[in-house]
XYZ file of C-alpha atoms in Angstrom:
565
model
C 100.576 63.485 -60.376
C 97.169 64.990 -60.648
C 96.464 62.715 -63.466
C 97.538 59.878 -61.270
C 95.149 61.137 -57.988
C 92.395 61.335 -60.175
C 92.803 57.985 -62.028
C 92.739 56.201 -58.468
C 89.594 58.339 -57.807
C 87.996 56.863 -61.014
C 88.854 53.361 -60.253
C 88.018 53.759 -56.760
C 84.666 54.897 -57.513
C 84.269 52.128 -60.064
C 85.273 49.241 -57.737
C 82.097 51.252 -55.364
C 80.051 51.162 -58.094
C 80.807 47.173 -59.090
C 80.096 46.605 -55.580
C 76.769 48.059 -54.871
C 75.490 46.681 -57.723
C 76.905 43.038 -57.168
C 74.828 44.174 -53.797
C 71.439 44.867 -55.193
C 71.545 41.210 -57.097
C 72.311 39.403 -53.871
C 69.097 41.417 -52.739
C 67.038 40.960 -55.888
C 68.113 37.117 -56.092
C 67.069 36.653 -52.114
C 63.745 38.103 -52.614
C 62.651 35.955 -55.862
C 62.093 32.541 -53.362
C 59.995 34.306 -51.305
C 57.702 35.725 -53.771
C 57.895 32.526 -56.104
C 56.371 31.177 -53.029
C 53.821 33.461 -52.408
C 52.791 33.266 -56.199
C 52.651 29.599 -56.238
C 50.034 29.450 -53.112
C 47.833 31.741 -54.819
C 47.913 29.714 -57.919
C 47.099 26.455 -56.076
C 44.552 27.950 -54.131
C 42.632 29.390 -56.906
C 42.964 26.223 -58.572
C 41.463 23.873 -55.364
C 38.480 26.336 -55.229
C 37.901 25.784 -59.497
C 37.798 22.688 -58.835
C 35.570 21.908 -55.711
C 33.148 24.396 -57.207
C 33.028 22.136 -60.798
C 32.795 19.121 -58.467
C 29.754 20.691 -56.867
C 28.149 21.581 -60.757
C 29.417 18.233 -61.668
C 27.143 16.434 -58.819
C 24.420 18.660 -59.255
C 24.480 17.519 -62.725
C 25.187 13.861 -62.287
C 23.023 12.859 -59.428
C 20.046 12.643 -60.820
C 21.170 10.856 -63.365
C 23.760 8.409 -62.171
C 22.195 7.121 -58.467
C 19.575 4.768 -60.174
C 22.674 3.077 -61.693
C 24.613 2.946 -58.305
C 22.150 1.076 -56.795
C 21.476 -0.959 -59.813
C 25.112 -1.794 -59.749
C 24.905 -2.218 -56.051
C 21.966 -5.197 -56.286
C 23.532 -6.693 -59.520
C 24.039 -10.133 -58.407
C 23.518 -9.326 -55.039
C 21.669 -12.715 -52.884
C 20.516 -11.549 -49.689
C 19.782 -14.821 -48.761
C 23.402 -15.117 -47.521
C 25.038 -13.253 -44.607
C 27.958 -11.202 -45.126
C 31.138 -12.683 -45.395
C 29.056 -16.227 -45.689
C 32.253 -18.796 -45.346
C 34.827 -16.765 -43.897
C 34.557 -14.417 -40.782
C 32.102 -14.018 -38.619
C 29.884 -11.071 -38.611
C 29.464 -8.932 -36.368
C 26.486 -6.990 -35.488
C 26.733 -3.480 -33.418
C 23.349 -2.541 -31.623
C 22.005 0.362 -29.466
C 18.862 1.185 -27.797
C 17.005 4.769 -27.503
C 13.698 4.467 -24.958
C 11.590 7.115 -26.212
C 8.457 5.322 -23.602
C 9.005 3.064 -20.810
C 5.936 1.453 -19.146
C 3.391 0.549 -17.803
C 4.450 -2.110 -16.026
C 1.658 -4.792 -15.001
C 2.464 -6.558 -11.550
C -0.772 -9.195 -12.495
C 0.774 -10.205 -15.754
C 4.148 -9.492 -15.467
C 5.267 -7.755 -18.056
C 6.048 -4.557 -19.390
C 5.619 -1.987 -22.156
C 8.277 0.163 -23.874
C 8.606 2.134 -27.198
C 12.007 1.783 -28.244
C 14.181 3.120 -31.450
C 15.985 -0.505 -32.022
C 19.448 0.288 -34.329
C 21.013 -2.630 -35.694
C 25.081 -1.994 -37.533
C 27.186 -4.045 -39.525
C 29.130 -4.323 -42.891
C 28.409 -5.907 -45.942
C 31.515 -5.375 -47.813
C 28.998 -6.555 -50.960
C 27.312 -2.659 -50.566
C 30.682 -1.034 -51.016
C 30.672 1.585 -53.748
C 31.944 4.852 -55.649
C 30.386 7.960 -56.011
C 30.312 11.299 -55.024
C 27.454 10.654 -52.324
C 29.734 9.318 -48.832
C 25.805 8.047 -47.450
C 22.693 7.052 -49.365
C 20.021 7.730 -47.310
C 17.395 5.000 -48.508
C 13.689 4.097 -47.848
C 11.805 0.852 -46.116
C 11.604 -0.513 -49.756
C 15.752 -1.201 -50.075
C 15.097 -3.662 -46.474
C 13.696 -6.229 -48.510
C 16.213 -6.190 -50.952
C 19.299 -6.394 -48.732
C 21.003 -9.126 -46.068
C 19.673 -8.149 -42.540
C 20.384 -9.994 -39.164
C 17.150 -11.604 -37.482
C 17.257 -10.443 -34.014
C 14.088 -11.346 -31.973
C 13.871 -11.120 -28.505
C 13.859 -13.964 -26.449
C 11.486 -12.476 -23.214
C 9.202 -10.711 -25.419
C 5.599 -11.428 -26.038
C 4.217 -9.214 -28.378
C 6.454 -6.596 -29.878
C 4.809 -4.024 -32.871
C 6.670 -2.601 -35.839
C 5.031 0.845 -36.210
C 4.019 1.352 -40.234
C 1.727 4.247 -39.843
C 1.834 6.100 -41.992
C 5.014 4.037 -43.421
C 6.818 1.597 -41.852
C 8.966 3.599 -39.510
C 12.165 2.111 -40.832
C 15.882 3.919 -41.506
C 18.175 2.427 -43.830
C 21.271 4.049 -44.791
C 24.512 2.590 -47.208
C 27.665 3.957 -46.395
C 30.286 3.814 -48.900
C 32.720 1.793 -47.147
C 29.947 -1.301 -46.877
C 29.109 -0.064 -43.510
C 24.710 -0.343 -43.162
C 22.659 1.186 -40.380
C 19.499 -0.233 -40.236
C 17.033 1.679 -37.462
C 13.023 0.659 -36.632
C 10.526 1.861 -34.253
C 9.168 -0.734 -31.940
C 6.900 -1.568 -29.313
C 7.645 -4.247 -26.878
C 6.042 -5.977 -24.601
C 8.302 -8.167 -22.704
C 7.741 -10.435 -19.704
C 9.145 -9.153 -16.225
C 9.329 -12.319 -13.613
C 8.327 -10.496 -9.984
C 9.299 -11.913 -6.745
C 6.771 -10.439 -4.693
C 7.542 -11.786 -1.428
C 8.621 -7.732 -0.602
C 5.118 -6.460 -1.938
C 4.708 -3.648 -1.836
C 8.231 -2.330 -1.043
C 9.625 -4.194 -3.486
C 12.359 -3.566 -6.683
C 12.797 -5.428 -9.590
C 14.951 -5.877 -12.492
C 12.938 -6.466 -16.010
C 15.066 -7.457 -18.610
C 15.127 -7.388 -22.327
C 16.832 -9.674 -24.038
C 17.495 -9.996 -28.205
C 19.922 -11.843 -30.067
C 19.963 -13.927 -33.690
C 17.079 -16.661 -34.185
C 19.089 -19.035 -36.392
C 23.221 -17.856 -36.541
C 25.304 -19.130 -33.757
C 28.020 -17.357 -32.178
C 30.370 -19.276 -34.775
C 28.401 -16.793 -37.300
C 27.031 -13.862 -35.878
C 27.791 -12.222 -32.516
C 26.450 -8.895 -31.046
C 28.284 -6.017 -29.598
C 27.284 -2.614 -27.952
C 28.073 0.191 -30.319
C 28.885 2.800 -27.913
C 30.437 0.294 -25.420
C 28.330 -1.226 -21.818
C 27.721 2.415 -20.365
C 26.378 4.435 -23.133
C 24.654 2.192 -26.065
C 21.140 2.472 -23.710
C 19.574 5.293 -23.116
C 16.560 6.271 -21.425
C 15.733 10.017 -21.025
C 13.950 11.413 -17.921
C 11.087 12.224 -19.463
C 10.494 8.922 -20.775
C 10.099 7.122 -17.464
C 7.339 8.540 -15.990
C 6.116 5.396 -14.222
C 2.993 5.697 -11.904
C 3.644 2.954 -9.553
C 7.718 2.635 -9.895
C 10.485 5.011 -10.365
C 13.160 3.806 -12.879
C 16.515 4.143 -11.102
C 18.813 3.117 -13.528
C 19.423 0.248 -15.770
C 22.457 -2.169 -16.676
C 23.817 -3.692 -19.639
C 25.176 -7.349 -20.242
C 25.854 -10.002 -22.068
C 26.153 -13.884 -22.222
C 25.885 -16.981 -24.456
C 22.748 -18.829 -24.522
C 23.004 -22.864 -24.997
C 20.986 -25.137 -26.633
C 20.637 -28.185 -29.211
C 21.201 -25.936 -32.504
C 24.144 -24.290 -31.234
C 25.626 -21.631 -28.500
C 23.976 -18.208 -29.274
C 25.038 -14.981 -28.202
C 22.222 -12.545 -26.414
C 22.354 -9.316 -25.357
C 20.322 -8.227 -22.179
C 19.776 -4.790 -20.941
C 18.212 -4.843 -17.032
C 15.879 -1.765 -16.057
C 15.720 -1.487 -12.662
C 12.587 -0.517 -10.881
C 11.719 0.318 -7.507
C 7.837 0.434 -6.577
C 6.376 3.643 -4.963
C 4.286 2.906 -1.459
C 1.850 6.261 -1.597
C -0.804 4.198 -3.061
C -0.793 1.177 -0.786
C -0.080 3.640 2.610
C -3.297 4.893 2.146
C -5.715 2.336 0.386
C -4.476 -0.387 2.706
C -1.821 0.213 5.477
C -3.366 3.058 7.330
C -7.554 1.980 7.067
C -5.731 -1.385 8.709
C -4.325 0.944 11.356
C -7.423 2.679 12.327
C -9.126 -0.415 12.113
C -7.284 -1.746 14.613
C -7.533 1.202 16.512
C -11.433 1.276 16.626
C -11.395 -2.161 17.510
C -9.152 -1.400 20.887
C -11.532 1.025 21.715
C -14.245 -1.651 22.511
C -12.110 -1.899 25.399
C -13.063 1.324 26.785
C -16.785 0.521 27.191
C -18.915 -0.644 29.683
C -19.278 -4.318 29.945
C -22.840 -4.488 29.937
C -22.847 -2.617 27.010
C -23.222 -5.792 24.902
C -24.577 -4.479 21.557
C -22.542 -1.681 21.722
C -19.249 -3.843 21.859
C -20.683 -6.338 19.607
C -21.053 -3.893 16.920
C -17.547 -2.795 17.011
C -16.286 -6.331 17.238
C -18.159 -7.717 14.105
C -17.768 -4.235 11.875
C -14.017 -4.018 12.862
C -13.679 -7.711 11.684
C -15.919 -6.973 8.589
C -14.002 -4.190 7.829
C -10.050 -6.047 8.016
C -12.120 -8.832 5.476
C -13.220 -5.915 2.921
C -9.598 -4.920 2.968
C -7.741 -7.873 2.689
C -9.949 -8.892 -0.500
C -9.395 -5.906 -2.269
C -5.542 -5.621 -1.269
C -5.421 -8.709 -3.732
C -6.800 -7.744 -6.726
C -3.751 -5.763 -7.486
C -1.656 -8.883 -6.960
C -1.031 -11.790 -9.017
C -2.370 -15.084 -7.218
C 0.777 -15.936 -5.736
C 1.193 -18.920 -3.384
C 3.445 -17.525 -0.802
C 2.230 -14.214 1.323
C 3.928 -10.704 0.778
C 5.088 -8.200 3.011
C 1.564 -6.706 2.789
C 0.047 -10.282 3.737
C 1.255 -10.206 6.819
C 0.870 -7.183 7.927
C -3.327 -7.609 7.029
C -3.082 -10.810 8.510
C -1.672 -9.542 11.855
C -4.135 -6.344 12.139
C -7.072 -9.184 11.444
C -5.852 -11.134 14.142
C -5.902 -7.945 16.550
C -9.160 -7.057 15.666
C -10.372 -11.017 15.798
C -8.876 -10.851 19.821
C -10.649 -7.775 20.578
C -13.655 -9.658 19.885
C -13.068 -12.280 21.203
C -11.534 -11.123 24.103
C -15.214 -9.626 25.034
C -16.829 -12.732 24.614
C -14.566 -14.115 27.301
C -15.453 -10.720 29.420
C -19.105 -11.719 28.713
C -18.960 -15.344 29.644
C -16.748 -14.647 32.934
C -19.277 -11.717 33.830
C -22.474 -14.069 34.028
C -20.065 -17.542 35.307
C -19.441 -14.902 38.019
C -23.125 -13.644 38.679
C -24.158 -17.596 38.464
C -22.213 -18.090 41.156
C -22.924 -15.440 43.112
C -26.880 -16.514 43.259
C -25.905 -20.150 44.273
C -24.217 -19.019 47.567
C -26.414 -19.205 50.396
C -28.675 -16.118 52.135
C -26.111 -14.943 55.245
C -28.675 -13.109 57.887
C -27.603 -11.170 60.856
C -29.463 -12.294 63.737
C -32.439 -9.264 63.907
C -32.936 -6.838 61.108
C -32.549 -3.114 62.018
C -35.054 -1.095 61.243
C -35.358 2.991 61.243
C -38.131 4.217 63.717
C -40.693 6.457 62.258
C -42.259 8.704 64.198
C -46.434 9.361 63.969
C -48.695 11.457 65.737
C -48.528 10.544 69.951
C -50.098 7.724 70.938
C -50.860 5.842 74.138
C -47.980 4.373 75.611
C -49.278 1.106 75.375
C -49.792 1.329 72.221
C -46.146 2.324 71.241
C -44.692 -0.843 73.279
C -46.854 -2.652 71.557
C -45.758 -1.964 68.299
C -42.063 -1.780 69.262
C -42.527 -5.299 70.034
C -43.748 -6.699 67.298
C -41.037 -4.515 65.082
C -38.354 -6.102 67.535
C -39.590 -9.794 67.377
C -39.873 -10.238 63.411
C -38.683 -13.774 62.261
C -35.386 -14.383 60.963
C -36.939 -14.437 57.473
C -38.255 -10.816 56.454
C -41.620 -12.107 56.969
C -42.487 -9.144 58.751
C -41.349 -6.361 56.011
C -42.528 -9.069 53.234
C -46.122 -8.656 54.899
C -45.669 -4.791 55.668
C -45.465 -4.229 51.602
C -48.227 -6.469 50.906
C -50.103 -4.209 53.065
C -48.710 -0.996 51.915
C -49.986 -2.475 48.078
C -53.461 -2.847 49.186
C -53.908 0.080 50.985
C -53.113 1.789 47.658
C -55.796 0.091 45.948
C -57.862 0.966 48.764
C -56.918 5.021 49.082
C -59.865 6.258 47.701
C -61.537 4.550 50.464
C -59.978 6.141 53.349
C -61.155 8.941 55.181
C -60.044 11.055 58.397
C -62.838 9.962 60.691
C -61.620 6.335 61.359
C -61.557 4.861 64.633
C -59.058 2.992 65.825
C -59.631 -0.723 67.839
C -59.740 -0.859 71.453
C -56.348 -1.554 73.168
C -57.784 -5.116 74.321
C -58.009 -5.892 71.188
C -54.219 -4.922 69.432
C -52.926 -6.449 72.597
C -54.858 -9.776 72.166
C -53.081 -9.373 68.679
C -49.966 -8.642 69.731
C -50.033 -11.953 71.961
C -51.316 -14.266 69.705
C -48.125 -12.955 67.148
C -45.483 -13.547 70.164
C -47.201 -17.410 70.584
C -50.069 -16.930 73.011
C -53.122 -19.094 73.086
C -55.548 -16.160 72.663
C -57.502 -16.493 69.513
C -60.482 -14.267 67.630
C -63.455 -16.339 68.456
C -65.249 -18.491 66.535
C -68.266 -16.778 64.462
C -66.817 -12.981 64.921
C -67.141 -10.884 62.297
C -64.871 -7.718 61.439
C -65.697 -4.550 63.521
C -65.928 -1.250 61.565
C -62.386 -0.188 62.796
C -61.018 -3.340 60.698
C -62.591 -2.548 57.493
C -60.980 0.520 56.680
C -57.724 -0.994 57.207
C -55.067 -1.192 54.513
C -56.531 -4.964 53.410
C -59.296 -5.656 51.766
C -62.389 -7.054 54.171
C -61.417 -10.550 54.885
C -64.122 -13.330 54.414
C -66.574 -14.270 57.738
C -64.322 -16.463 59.821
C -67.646 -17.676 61.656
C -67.769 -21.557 61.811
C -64.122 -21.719 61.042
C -60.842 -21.729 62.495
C -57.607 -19.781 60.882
C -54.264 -21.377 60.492
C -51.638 -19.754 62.952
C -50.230 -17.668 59.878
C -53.300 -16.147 59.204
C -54.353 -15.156 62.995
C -50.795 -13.365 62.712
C -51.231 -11.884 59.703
C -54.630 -10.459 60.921
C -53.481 -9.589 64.221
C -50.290 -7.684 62.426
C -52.764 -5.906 59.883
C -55.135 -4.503 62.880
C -51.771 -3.649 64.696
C -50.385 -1.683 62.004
C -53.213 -0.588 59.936
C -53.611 3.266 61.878
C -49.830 3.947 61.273
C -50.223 2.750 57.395
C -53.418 4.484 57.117
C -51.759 7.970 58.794
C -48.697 7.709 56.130
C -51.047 7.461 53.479
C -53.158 10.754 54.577
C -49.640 12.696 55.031
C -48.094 11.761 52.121
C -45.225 9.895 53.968
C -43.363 6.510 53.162
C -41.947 4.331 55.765
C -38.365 4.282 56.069
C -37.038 0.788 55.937
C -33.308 -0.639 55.600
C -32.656 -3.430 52.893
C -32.887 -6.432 54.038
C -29.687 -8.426 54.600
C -31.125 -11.594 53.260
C -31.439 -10.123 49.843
C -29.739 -11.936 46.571
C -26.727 -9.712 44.741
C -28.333 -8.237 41.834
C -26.694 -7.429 38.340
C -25.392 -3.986 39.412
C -23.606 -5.544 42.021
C -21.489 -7.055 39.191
C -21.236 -3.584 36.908
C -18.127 -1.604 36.550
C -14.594 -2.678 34.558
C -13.692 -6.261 34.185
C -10.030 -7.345 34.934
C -9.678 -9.141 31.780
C -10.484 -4.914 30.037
C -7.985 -3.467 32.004
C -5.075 -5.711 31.096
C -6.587 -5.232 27.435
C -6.226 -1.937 27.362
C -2.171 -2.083 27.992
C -1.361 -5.183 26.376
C -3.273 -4.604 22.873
C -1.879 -1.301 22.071
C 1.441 -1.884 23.434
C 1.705 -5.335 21.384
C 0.555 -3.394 17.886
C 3.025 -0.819 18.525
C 5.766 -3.003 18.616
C 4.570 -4.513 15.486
C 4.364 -1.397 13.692
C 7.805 -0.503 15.185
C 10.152 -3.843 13.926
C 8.103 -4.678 10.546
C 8.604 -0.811 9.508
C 12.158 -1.241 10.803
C 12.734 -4.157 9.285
C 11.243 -3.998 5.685
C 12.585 -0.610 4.865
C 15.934 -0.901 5.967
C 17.135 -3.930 4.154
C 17.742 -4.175 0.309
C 14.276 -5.494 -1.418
C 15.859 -4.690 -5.083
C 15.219 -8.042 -6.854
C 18.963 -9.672 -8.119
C 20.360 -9.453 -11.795
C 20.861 -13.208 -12.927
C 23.065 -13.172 -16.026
C-alpha cells in the first residue's frame, strides 16, 4: 500500500511537472511575436537612416557633376518658339502681383507709377525631369532659352525691366514641368480721371495685362491664389501724398478684336484724393476773400478810395486764385467742384463792387436833384440880437429897422459879410477915437434904404466919420449920381459901420442864423445808404447758405469714380 501511495505521488508530481512546463512554452512562444516585432523595426529603421545618409553623400557627390547634363538633356531638342502643349490644350497661365511702390499719381497726365514684382506660372510638360534636385533654381540666362508667355499690358505707357546690377529676373524648373518665372517692373500706366468731383474726388486706376498674340483658344490667364489674395499691396507701400489707397479689386474679362477674343486680366486700385492741400491753398483764401470784400459794406460812403481799393484788390485777389487753382488740373472742358465754388466767391466779390458803384451813382443822382429844387424862404429871416455898448434910443430903432426890413433875398447878411471882409483888411486902421455921424445923417440913411426920396447930394464928399468905416473910402460922388443899390449900400455901411467897428475892438463876432435860402450841401447827403444796409444782411446771409448746401452736398454723396469691366 505504501508502495502504491507513493507511486500516485510520483505520477502526480510528474503530470505537475509536464504541466508547468507545457506552461512556460505557451509563455515563451507568446512572447517571440512581440519581440520579432520589436527587432524587425529596429532593423528597418537603421536601414532607412543608411540609406538617406548615402543618398545625401551620393548628391553631394553627383551634383556637381551631373546638373550640367540635366539641363543639357532638358534643352536637347527643345524649340521655344512653340508654346506648351502647341496643338492640343490650351495653356494656361497663373499670375500674381506683389506692389512693393505705388505712386505718384499725376492728375495732369493721368497716369500712374508703381514698382511691382510681376510672377508669371505655367507648365511645360517639355521641362519635366529626374534627379535628386525637386527645384532648379536658375539665372536670367535660362529665359532666353525657354517658352515664355508675352504678357504686355494693355493701359501701360512706359513700363521698365530693372537690370541693375542684373536683370532682376527669377526663374525656377520644377520637376514636374511646373516653371515660375518672376521680374521686377516699373509701370507707368494711364489712369482716365473724371474730374467733375475735383477735388473731392475717387478714382479707380486700373492695370490691365494679358497675351499680345495667343487668343483665349490658346492661352488664358488665371489668378494663382484666387480673386482675393493674388494682389497685394502692403501698407507701407502706399504712401500717397495727395490720395489714400483704400483698397483695390480684381477682375477679369475677354477683350475682342479682328485677330481673335483675348483674355485680360485687370486689377482696379482705388483711390480717394485728400482735401488738406486744396482747403488751404484755395477754399479758405476764397473765404476770406469774400469776407474782406463784405466788409466794404461797413464803410462810409464817401469814402470812395477807400471802398474802391477793397473792391478792385478783392477782385484781383479771386483772379490770382482761380489761375493758380488750375495749374494743378488738366485743361478739362467741363468745370469741377472747385470751379464753381471760385466762380461763385468771384461773383460775390464782383457784386460787392459793384454794388458800391450803384451806392455811388444813386448818392450824387440824389444830390443832383437836390440842387435843382427851388430856394423855399420863410417870409423874414430871424436874426439873434447882439447887444453893444448903450446907445441913443434913436439910434437903436434905427437899426432895428433896417435888421427887420431886409429883402426876401439875404441881401442884407450878403452885404453885412462883405463888410465884415473889409473891415478885416482895414483893422490895422482902426483906432478908439472915432466919431460916430450925426443922427441926421444915419436917419437920412435909414430912409433912403426903406424907399424915401432923400439922397446924399450931389458933389459931397465923405466926412471923417465915414472913412474909418469897415469899407474902403469910396470914390468922390461929386458930379454924379448913384444907382439906388449903391445909396443903400452906403447908407447901410454908415448905419452899421460903429457896431462892426466895436466887434472888431472887443474881439466879438456877430451872431447870425443860417439863412433859410441856402442850397443842401454834401453833408446833408452823408451817413449809410439804403442800398449798404440791405448789403450787409443779404451778402453774408446768401454766402452762408452757399457754404452750407455745396459742403452738404459734395461730401455726403459717393464721388468714388465706377469700375467698368
Amino acid at each position: 500500500m505504501a508502495q502504491d501511495v507513493s507511486k500516485c505521488h510520483v505520477k502526480k508530481l510528474k503530470v505537475w511537472h509536464l504541466k508547468m512546463g507545457s506552461a512556460k512554452k505557451e509563455t515563451v512562444s507568446a512572447m517571440c511575436p512581440t519581440y520579432m516585432l520589436i527587432l524587425i523595426y529596429f532593423l528597418c529603421l537603421t536601414a532607412c537612416v543608411k540609406t538617406i545618409a548615402g543618398q545625401i553623400k551620393k548628391d553631394e557627390r553627383i551634383y556637381p557633376e551631373n546638373f550640367t547634363r540635366i539641363l543639357d538633356r532638358l534643352l536637347d531638342g527643345y524649340d521655344n518658339r512653340l508654346r506648351p502643349g502647341f496643338g492640343g490644350s490650351v495653356t494656361e497661365v497663373k499670375t500674381d502681383i506683389y506692389v512693393t511702390s505705388f505712386g505718384p499719381v499725376s492728375d495732369v497726365e493721368m497716369e500712374y507709377t508703381m514698382d511691382v514684382f510681376f510672377r508669371q506660372t505655367w507648365v511645360d510638360r517639355r521641362l519635366r525631369y529626374e534627379g535628386p534636385i525637386e527645384i532648379l533654381r536658375l539665372n536670367n540666362l535660362m529665359v532666353t532659352k525657354v517658352w515664355t508667355p508675352d504678357t504686355f499690358f494693355r493701359n501701360g505707357k512706359r513700363s521698365v525691366a530693372h537690370n541693375m546690377t542684373a536683370p532682376n529676373r527669377l526663374f525656377r524648373i520644377m520637376k514636374n514641368g511646373t516653371i515660375l518665372y518672376t521680374m521686377r517692373l516699373t509701370i507707368n500706366a494711364g489712369c482716365p480721371m473724371k474730374l467733375v468731383d475735383f477735388p473731392m474726388d475717387g478714382h479707380a486706376c486700373p492695370l490691365k495685362f494679358g497675351s499680345y498674340a495667343y487668343p483665349k483658344t490658346e492661352m488664358i490667364y488665371t489668378w494663382t491664389k484666387g480673386p482675393q489674395h493674388s494682389v497685394e499691396v502692403p501698407p507701407e507701400s502706399s504712401s500717397l501724398v495727395q490720395y489714400d489707397l483704400i483698397g483695390h479689386t480684381v477682375s477679369s474679362e475677354t477683350v475682342t478684336s479682328i485677330t481673335g477674343e483675348y483674355v485680360v486680366m485687370t486689377v482696379h486700385f482705388h483711390l480717394k484724393r485728400k482735401m488738406g492741400y486744396f482747403m488751404i491753398q484755395t477754399y479758405i483764401p476764397c473765404i476770406m476773400t469774400v469776407i474782406l470784400s463784405q466788409v466794404s459794406f461797413w464803410i462810409n460812403k464817401e469814402s470812395v478810395p477807400a471802398r474802391t481799393v477793397f473792391g478792385i484788390t478783392t477782385v484781383l485777389t479771386m483772379t490770382t486764385l482761380s489761375i493758380s487753382a488750375r495749374h494743378s488740373l488738366p485743361k478739362v472742358s467741363y468745370a469741377t467742384a472747385m470751379d464753381w465754388f471760385i466762380a461763385v466767391c468771384f461773383a460775390f466779390v464782383f457784386s460787392a463792387l459793384i454794388e458800391f458803384a450803384a451806392v455811388n451813382y444813386f448818392t450824387h443822382a440824389q444830390m443832383e436833384r437836390d440842387k435843382r429844387k427851388p430856394a423855399r424862404c420863410p417870409p423874414a429871416p430871424q436874426t439873434t440880437p447882439v447887444k453893444t455898448q448903450p446907445a441913443t434910443p434913436n439910434k437903436d430903432k434905427d437899426t432895428e429897422e433896417v435888421l427887420q426890413n431886409a429883402d426876401t433875398n439875404g441881401n442884407l447878411r450878403k452885404r453885412m459879410n462883405y463888410m465884415s471882409q473889409q473891415t478885416d483888411w482895414h483893422r490895422g486902421n482902426i483906432t478908439t477915437g472915432v466919431t460916430r455921424q450925426p443922427q441926421a445923417s444915419q436917419s437920412s440913411s435909414v430912409t433912403g434904404l426903406n424907399g424915401s426920396s432923400s439922397s446924399p447930394k450931389p458933389g459931397c464928399q465923405p466926412s471923417a466919420a465915414s472913412s474909418v468905416s469897415a469899407s474902403p473910402p469910396a470914390p468922390s460922388c461929386s458930379g454924379q449920381r448913384g444907382s439906388p443899390s449903391r445909396k443903400s449900400s452906403s447908407s447901410l455901411q454908415t448905419l452899421l459901420a460903429p457896431r462892426l467897428q466895436h466887434y472888431q475892438l472887443t474881439g466879438k463876432k456877430m451872431e447870425t442864423q443860417p439863412s433859410p435860402c441856402s442850397q443842401p450841401s454834401a453833408a446833408g447827403t452823408g451817413g449809410t445808404s439804403k442800398i449798404d444796409k440791405y448789403a450787409r444782411i443779404l451778402f453774408p446771409v446768401s454766402f452762408g447758405a452757399f457754404n452750407m448746401v455745396y459742403w452738404v452736398v459734395y461730401l455726403s454723396r459717393d464721388t468714388m469714380q465706377e469700375t467698368h469691366v
